[in-house]
Tab-separated table of C-alpha atoms in Angstrom:
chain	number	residue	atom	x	y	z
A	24	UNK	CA	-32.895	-20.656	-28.332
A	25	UNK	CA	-31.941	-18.248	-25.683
A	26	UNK	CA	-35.932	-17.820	-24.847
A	27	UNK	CA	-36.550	-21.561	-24.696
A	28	UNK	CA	-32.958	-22.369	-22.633
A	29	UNK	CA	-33.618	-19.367	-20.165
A	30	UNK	CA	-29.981	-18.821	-21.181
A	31	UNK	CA	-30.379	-15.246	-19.982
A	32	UNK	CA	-31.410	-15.537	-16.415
A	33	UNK	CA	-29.288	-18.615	-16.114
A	34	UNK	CA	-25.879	-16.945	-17.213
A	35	UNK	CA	-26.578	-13.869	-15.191
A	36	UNK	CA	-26.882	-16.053	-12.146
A	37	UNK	CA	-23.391	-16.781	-12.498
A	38	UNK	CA	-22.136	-13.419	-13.691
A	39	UNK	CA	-23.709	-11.864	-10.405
A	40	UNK	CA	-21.677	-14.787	-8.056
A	41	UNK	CA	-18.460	-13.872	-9.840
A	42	UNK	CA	-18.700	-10.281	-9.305
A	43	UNK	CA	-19.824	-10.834	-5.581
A	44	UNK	CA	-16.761	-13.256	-5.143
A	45	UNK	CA	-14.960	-10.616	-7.205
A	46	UNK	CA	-16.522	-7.246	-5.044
A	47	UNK	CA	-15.452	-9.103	-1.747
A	48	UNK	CA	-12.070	-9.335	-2.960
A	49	UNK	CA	-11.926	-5.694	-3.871
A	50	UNK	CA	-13.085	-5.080	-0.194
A	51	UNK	CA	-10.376	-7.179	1.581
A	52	UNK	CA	-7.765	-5.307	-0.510
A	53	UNK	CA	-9.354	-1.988	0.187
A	54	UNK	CA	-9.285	-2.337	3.890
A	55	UNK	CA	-5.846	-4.300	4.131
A	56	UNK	CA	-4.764	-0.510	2.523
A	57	UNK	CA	-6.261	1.001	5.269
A	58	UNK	CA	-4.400	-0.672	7.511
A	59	UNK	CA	-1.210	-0.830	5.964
A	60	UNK	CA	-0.917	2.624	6.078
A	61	UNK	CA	-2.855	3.036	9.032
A	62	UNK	CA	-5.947	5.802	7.976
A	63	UNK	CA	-8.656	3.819	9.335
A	64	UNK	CA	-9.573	6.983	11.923
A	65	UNK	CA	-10.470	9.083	9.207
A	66	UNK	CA	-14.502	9.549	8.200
A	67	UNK	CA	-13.676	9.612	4.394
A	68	UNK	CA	-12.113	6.503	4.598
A	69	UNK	CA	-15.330	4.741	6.658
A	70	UNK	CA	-17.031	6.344	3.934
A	71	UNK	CA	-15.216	5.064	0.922
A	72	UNK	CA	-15.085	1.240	2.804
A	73	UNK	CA	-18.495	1.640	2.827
A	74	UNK	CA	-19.564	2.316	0.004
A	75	UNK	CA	-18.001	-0.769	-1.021
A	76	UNK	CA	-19.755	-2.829	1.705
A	77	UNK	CA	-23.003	-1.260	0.077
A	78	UNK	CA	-22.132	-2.598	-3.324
A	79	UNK	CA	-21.310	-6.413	-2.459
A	80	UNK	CA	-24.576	-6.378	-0.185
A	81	UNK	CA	-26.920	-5.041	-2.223
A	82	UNK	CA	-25.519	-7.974	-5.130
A	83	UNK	CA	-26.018	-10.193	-2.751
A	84	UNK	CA	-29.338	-9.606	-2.139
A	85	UNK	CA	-30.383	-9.024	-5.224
A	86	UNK	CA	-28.916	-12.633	-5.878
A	87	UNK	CA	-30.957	-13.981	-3.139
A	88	UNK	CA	-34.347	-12.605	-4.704
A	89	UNK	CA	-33.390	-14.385	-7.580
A	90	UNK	CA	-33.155	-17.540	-5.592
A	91	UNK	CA	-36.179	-17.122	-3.524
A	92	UNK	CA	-38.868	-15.631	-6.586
A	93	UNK	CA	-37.021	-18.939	-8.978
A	94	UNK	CA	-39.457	-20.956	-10.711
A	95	UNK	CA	-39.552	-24.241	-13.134
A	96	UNK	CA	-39.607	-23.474	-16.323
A	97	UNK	CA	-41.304	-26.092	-19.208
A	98	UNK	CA	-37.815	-28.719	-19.245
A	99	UNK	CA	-38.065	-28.722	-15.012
A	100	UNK	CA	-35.138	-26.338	-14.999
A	101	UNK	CA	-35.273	-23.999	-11.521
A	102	UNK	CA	-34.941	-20.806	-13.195
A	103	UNK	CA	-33.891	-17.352	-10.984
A	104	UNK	CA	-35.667	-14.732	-11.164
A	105	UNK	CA	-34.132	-12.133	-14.144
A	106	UNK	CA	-35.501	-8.887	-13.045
A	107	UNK	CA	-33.313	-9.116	-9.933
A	108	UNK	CA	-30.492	-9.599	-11.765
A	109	UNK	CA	-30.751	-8.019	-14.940
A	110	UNK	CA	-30.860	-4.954	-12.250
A	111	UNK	CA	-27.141	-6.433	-10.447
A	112	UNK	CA	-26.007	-6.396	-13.619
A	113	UNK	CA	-26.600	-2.873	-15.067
A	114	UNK	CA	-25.498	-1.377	-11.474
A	115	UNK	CA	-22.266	-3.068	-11.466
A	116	UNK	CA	-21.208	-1.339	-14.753
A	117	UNK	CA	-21.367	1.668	-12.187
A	118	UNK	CA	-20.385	-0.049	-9.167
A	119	UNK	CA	-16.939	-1.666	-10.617
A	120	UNK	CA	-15.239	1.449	-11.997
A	121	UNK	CA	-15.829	3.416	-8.689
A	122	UNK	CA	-14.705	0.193	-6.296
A	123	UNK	CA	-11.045	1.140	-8.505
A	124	UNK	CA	-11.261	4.839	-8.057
A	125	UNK	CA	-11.815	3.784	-4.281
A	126	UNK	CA	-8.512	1.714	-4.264
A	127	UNK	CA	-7.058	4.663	-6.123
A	128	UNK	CA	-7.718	7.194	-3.867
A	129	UNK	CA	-6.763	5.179	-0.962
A	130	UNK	CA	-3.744	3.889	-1.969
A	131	UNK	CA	-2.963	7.795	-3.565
A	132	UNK	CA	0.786	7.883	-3.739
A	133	UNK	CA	1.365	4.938	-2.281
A	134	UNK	CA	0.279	3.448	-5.717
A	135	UNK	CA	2.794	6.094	-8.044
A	136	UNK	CA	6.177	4.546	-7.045
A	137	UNK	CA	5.805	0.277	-7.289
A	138	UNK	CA	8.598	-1.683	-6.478
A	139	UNK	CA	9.197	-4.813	-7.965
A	140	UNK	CA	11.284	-8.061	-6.467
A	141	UNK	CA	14.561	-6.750	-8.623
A	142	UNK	CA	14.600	-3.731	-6.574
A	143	UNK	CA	14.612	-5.199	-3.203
A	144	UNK	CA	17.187	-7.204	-4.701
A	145	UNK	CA	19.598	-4.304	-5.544
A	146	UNK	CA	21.855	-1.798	-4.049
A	147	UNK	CA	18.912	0.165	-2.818
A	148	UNK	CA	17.359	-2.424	-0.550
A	149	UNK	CA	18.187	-1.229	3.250
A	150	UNK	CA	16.904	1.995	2.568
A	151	UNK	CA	13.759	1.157	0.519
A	152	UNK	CA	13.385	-1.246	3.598
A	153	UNK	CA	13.433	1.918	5.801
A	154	UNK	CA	11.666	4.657	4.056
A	155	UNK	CA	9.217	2.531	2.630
A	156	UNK	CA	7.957	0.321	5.476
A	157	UNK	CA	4.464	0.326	6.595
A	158	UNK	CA	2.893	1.021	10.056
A	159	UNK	CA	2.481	-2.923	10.468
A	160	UNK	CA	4.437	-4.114	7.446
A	161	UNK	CA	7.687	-4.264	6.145
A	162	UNK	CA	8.558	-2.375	2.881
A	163	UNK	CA	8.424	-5.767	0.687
A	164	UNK	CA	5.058	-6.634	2.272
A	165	UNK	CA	3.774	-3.307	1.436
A	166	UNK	CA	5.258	-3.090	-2.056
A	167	UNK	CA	3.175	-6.329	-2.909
A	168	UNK	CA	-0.431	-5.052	-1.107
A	169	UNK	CA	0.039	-1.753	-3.378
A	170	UNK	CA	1.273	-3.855	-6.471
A	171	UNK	CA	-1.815	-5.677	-6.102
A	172	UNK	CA	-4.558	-2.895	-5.805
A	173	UNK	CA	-2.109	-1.206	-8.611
A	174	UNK	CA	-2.822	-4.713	-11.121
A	175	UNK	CA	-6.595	-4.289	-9.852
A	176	UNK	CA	-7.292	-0.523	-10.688
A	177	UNK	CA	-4.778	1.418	-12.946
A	178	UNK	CA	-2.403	-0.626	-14.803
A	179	UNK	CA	-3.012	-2.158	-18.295
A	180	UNK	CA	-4.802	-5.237	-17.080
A	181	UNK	CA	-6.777	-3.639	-14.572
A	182	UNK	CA	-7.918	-0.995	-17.590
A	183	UNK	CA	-9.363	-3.612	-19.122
A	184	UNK	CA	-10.867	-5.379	-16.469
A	185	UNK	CA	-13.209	-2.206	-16.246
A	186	UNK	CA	-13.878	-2.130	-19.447
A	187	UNK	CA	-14.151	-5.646	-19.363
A	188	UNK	CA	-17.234	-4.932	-16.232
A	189	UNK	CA	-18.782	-1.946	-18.174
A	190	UNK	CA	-19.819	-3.658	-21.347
A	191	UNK	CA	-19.902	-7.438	-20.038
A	192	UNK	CA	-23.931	-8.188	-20.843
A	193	UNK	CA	-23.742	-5.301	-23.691
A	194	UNK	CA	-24.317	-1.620	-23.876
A	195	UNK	CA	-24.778	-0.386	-20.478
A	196	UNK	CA	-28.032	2.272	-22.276
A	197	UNK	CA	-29.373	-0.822	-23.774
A	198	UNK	CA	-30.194	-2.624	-21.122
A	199	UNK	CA	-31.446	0.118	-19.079
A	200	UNK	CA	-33.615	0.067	-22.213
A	201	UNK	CA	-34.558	-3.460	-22.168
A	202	UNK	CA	-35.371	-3.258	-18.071
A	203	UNK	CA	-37.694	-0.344	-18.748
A	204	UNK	CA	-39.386	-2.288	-21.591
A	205	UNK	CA	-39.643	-5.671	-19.868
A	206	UNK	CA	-40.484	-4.866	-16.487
A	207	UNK	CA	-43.907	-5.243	-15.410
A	208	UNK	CA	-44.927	-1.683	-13.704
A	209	UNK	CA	-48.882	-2.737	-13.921
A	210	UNK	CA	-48.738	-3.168	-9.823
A	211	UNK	CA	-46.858	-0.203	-9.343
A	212	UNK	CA	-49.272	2.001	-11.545
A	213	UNK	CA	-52.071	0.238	-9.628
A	214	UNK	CA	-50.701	0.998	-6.364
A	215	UNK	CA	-50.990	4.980	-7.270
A	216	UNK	CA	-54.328	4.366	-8.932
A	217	UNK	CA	-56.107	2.723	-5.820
A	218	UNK	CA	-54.258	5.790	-3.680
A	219	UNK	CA	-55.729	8.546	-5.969
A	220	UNK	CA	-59.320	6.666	-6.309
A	221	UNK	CA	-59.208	6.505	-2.178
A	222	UNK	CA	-58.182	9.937	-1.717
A	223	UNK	CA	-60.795	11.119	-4.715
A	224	UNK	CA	-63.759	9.159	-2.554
A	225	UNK	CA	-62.604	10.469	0.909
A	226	UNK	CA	-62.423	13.854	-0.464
A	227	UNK	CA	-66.299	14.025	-1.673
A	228	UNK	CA	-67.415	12.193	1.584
A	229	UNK	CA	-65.471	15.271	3.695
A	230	UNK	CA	-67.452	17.811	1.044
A	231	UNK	CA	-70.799	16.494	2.085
């Protein structure tokens, strides 16, 4: 059934749009962090944004390959391409649990101490509006940016969200293991064949 549907390259179509749509979402927090607590001059920080950037382009494109190299399969159905994005999907069992250490290390303390909407509500509220304001937002505005990339990367819902991105499509070994046995390497191995014949051939001519 799953042979005949092209269930598998089908369903990882969508998987890889969610996690773009997902990845870009992890970026906009990331950066509204920067800001918020205004690091964006520091190198490490380009670095870690980047790295990011990296992830949700290189989805993308592998999504777009899918697109481009899709072909009808016996029902009429335009079927993507699967090698494309059998590879988005092993990657982002590696790419999602870094994108949270990213918003982890960003947000650093910032993410040890949240406030919720009782405590800006109590006794305490002038001063956590004081000592816990941002460089371009107030403290409640802040407390909700950190809540957020908190609910994304370390509390109990965000643990399970990266579980949730490791094992999606199965053991993360496994399909490595499938890839390796399913890909075609014949033009690769043909491509180092013709390059070794050549150089063989232009060898003896340059010995006589």
């Amino acid at each position: 059934m799953f042979a005949e549907s092209s269930f598998y390259p089908l369903i990882a179509h969508q998987i890889t749009s969610r996690r773009i749509v997902k990845t870009e979402f992890i970026l906009g927090v990331a950066h509204m962090l920067v800001n918020t607590i205004n690091v964006e001059e520091f190198q490490h920080i380009h670095e870690k944004i980047t790295e990011v950037i990296s992830g949700l382009e290189t989805l993308r494109a592998l999504l777009s390959t899918s697109e481009v190299n899709a072909k009808l399969d016996k029902w009429g159905t335009m079927v993507p391409d699967f090698n494309p994005l059998s590879t988005a999907i092993l990657i982002y069992t590696r790419f999602y649990p870094r994108f949270c250490e990213i918003l982890q290390q960003i947000g650093a303390s910032g993410l040890v101490s949240i406030l919720s909407e009782v405590d800006f509500s109590s006794e305490i509220k002038n001063d956590l509006e004081i000592y816990l304001q941002a460089t371009n937002v107030n403290a409640n505005e802040r407390g909700r940016l950190f809540r957020l990339a908190w609910n994304i990367s370390m509390n109990a819902f965000g643990s399970r969200q990266s579980l949730y991105e490791r094992f999606f499509f199965g053991d993360p070994i496994k399909m490595a293991s499938n890839i390796y046995h399913s890909y075609d390497k014949n033009q690769s191995i043909s491509l180092v064949n013709t390059f070794l014949k050549n150089a063989n051939e232009n060898s003896s001519i340059g010995k006589t």
